[in-house]
Short mmCIF file of C-alpha atoms in Angstrom, two decimals:
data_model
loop_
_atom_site.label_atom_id
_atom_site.label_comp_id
_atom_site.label_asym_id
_atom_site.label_seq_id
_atom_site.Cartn_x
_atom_site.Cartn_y
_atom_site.Cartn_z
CA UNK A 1062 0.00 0.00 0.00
CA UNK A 1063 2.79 2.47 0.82
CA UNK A 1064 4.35 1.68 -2.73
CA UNK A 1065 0.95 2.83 -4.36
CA UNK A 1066 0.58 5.94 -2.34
CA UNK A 1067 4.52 7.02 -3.48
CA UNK A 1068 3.16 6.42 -6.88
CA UNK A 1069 -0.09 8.57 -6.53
CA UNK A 1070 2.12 11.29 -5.23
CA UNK A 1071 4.33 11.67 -7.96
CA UNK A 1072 2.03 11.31 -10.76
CA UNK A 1073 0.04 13.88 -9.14
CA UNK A 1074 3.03 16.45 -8.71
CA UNK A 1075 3.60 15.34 -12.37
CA UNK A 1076 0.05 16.58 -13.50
CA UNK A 1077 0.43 19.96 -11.81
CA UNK A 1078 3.50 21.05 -13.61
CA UNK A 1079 1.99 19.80 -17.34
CA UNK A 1080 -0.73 22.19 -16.09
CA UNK A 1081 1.09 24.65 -15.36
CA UNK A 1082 3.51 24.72 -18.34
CA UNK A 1083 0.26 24.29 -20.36
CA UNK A 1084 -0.81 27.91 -18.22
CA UNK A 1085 2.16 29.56 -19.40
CA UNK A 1086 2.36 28.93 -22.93
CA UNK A 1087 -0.36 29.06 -25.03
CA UNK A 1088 -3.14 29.41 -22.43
CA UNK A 1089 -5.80 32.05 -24.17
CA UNK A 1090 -3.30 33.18 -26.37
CA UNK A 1091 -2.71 32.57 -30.30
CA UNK A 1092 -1.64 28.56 -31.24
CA UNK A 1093 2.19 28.21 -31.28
CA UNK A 1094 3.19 31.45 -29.64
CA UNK A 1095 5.32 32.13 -26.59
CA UNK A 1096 4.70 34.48 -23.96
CA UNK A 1097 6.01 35.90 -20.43
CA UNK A 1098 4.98 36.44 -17.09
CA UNK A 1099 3.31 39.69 -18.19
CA UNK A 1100 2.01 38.95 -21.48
CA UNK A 1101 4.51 39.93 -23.70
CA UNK A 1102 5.34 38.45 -27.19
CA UNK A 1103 8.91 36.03 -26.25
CA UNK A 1104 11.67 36.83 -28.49
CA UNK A 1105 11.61 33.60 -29.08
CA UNK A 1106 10.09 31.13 -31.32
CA UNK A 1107 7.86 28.38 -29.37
CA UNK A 1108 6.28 26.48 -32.80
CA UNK A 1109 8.48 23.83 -31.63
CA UNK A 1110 11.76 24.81 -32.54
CA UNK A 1111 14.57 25.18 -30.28
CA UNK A 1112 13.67 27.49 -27.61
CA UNK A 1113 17.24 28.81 -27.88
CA UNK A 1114 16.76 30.28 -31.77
CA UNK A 1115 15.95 33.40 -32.27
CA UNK A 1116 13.70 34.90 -34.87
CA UNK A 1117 15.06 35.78 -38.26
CA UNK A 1118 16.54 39.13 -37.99
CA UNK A 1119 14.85 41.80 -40.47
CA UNK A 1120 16.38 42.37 -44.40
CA UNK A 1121 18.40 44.84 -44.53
CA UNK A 1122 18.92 47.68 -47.25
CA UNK A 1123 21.14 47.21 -50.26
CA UNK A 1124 24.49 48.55 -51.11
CA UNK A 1125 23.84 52.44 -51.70
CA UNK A 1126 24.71 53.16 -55.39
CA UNK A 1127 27.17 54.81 -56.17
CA UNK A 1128 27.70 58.52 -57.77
CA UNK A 1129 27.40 58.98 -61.75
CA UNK A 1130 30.83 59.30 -63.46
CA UNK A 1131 29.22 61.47 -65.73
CA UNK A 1132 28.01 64.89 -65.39
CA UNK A 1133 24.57 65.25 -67.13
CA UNK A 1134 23.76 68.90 -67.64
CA UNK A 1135 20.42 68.68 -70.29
CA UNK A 1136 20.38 70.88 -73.11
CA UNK A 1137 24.11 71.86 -72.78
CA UNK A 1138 25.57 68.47 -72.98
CA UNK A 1139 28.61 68.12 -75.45
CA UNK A 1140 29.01 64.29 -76.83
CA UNK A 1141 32.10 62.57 -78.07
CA UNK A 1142 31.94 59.69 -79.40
CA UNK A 1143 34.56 57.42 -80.00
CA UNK A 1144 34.49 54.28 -82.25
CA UNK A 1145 37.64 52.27 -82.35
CA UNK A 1146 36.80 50.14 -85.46
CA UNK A 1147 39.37 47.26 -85.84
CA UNK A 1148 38.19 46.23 -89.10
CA UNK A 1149 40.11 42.77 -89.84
CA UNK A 1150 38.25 40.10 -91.98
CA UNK A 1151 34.86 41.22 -91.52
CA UNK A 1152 36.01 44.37 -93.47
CA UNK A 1153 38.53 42.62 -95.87
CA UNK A 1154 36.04 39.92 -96.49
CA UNK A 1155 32.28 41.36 -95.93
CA UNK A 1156 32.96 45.37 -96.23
CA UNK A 1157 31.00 44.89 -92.89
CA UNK A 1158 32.87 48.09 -91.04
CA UNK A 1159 32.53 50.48 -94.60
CA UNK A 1160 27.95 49.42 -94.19
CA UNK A 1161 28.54 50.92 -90.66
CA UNK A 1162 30.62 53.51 -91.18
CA UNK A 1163 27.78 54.76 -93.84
CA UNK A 1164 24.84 54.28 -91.50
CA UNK A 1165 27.11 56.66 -89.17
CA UNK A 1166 26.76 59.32 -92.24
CA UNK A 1167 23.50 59.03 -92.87
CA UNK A 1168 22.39 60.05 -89.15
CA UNK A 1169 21.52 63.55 -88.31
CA UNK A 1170 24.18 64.61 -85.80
CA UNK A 1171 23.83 67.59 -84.23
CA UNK A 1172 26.67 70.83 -83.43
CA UNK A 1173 27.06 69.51 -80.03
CA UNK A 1174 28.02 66.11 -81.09
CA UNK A 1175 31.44 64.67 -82.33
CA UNK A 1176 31.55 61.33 -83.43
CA UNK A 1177 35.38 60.25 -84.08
CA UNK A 1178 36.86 57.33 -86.10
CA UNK A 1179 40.14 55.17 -85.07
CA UNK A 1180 40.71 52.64 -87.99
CA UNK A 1181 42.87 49.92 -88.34
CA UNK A 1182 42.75 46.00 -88.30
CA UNK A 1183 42.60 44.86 -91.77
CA UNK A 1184 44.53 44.35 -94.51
CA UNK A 1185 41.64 45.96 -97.17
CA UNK A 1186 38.94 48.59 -96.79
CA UNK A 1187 35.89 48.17 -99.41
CA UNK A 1188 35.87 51.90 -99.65
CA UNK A 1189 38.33 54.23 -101.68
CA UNK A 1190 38.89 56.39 -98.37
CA UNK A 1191 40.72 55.18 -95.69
CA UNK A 1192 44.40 53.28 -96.07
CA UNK A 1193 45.19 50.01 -94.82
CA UNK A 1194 48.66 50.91 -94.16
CA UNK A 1195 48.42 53.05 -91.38
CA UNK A 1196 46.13 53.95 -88.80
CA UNK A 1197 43.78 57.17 -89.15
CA UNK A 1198 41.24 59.39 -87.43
CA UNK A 1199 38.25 60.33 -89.00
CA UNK A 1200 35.25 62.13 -87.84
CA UNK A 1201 31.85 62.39 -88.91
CA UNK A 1202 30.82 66.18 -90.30
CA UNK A 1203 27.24 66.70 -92.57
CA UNK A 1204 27.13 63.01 -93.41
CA UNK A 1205 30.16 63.01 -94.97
CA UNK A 1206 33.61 61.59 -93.56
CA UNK A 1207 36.15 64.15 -92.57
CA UNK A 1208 40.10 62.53 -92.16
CA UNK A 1209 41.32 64.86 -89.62
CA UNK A 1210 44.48 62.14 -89.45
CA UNK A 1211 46.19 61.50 -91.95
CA UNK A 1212 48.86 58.82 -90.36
CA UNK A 1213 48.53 57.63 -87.19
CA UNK A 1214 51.46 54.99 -88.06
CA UNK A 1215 50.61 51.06 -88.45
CA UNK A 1216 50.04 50.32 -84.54
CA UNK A 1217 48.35 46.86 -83.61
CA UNK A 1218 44.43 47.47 -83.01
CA UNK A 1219 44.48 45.10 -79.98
CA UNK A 1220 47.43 46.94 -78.45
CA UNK A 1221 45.54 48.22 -74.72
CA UNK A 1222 47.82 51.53 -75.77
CA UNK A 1223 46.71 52.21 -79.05
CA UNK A 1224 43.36 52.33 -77.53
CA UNK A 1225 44.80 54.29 -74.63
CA UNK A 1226 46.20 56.64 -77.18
CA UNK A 1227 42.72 57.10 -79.21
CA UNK A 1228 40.95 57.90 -76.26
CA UNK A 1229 43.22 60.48 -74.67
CA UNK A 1230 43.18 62.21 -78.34
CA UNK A 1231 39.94 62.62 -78.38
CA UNK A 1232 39.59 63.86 -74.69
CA UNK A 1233 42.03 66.47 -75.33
CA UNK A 1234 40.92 67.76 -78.76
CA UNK A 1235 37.34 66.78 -78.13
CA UNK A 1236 36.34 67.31 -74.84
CA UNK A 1237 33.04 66.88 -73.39
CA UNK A 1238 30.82 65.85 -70.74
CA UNK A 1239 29.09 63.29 -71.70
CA UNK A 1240 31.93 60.50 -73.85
CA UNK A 1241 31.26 57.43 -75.71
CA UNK A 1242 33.49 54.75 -76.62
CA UNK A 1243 32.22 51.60 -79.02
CA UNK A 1244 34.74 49.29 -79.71
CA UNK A 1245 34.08 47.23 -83.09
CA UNK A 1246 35.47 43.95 -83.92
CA UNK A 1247 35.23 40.27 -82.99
CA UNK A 1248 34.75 39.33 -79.21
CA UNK A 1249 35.38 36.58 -77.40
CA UNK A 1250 34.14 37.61 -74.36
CA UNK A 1251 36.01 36.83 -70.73
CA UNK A 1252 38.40 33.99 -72.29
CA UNK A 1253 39.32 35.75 -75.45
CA UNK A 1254 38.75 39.32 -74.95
CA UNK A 1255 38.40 41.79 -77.94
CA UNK A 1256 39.56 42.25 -81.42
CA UNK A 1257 41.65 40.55 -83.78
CA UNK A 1258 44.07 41.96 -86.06
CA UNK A 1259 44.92 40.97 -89.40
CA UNK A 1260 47.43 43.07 -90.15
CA UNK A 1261 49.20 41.84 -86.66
CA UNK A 1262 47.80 38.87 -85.59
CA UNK A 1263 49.28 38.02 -82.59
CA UNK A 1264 46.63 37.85 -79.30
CA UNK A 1265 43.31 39.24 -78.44
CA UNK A 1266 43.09 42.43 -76.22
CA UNK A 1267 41.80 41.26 -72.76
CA UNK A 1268 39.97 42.59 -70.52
CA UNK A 1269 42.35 43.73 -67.87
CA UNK A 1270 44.09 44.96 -71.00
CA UNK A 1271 41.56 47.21 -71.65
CA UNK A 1272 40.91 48.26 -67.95
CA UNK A 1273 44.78 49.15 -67.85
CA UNK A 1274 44.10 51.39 -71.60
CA UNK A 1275 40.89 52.97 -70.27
CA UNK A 1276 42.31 53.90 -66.54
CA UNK A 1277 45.60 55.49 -67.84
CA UNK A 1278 43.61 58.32 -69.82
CA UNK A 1279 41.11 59.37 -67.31
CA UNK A 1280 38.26 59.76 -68.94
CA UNK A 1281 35.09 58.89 -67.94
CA UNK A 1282 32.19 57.64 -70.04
CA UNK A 1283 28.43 57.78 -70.05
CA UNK A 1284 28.16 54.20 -71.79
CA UNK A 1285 30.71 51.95 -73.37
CA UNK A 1286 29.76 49.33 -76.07
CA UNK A 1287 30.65 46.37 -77.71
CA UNK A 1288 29.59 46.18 -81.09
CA UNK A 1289 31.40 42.48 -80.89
CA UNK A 1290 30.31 38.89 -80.01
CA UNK A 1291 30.27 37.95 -76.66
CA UNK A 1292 31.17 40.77 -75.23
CA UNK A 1293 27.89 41.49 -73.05
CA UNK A 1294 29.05 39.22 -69.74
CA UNK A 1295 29.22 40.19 -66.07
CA UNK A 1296 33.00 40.07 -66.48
CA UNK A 1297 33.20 42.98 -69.09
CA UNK A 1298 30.75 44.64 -66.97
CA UNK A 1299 33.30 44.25 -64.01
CA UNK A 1300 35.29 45.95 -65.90
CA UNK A 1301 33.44 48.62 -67.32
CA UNK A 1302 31.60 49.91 -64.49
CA UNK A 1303 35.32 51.39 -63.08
CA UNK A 1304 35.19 53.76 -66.15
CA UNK A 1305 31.41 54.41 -67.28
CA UNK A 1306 27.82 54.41 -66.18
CA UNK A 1307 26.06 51.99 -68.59
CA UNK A 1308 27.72 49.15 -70.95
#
């Protein structure tokens, strides 16, 4: 008999505290939440979970973006555009650069634009006008094409300084607030970089190749394109983003 009173005695202290724990959490409140002593919300999550993990701390912001490299002032913006146009064998063989070069002509460009021409690359243009031999700078006046150099000298296209060199011409002779640069040619994107050469041959400009051309001038750009394959990755836009606002 005393061996089934002992029993009794602890099963019953057993059902008080269930009751009470059952009180304390839950009790009269909404399903699955824990509260304290006075009623207040736990920091805790009770659903089950480890008493011990805390609730999933709030998103916070993004990065804050940063400044424009370019200074947009409306109706008295000056453009310069620069097209480095490596022509190689889609110029020898297609006359692919000369059918761009005349769509450049035929747009109405206004006073406050320059559009400038660096062209090299190939062995034949399919156009009485520019030389193969040597490098030259044109620029685009009335829909017409203007040579305003003669001989640049026969410098590699995918040489990061003859790029270098384009764009710091332009800068100083053209200057501007809002600049352009497209560079034309074959791409080959993160593994091959830009441009190929046919006068030259020799290897592709890469991309930290053209990162080292574009920082030692100091200009800034409002976009920079690739009228090239492959061109349009998250690598080149890496890149780009140190030196312009849109690629």
């Amino acid at each position: 008999m005393g061996r089934i009173k002992v029993k009794q005695l602890w099963a019953a202290a057993i059902a008080i505290v269930l009751a009470g724990v059952l009180y304390g959490c839950g009790s009269g409140e909404e399903a699955g939440s824990c509260y304290d002593g006075r009623g207040v919300p736990s920091p805790y999550e009770g659903n089950g979970r480890d008493s011990h993990e805390r609730r999933a701390e709030p998103a916070k912001p993004g990065p804050v973006r940063r400044p424009k490299r370019t200074e947009i002032n409306g109706s008295d913006d000056q453009f310069t555009v620069m097209v480095y146009l490596c022509g190689t064998d889609l110029e020898s063989n297609y006359g692919a650069a000369t059918n761009d070069i005349l769509e450049m002509c035929a747009a109405d460009i206004n006073d406050r634009v320059n559009v400038l021409l660096y062209t090299g690359g190939t062995s034949v243009w399919q156009n009485d006008r520019i030389r193969p031999d040597t490098n030259q700078i044109w620029q685009v006046v009335h829909e017409d094409l203007v040579c305003i150099e003669e001989d640049m000298g026969a410098r590699p296209m995918t040489d990061p300084g003859t790029l270098s060199d384009f764009v710091s011409y332009c800068g100083e002779h053209y200057p501007a607030n809002r600049n352009v640069l497209i560079v034309w040619d074959h791409g080959g994107g993160a593994l091959y970089g830009f441009g190929i050469d046919e006068n030259f041959g020799g290897d592709s400009m890469q991309l930290d190749e053209i990162d080292s051309a574009l920082e030692s001038d100091g200009v800034k750009f409002d976009f920079i394109g690739f009228d090239a394959c492959m061109m349009a990755t998250e690598e080149t836009a890496c890149m780009a983003e140190r030196h312009g606002d849109y690629m």
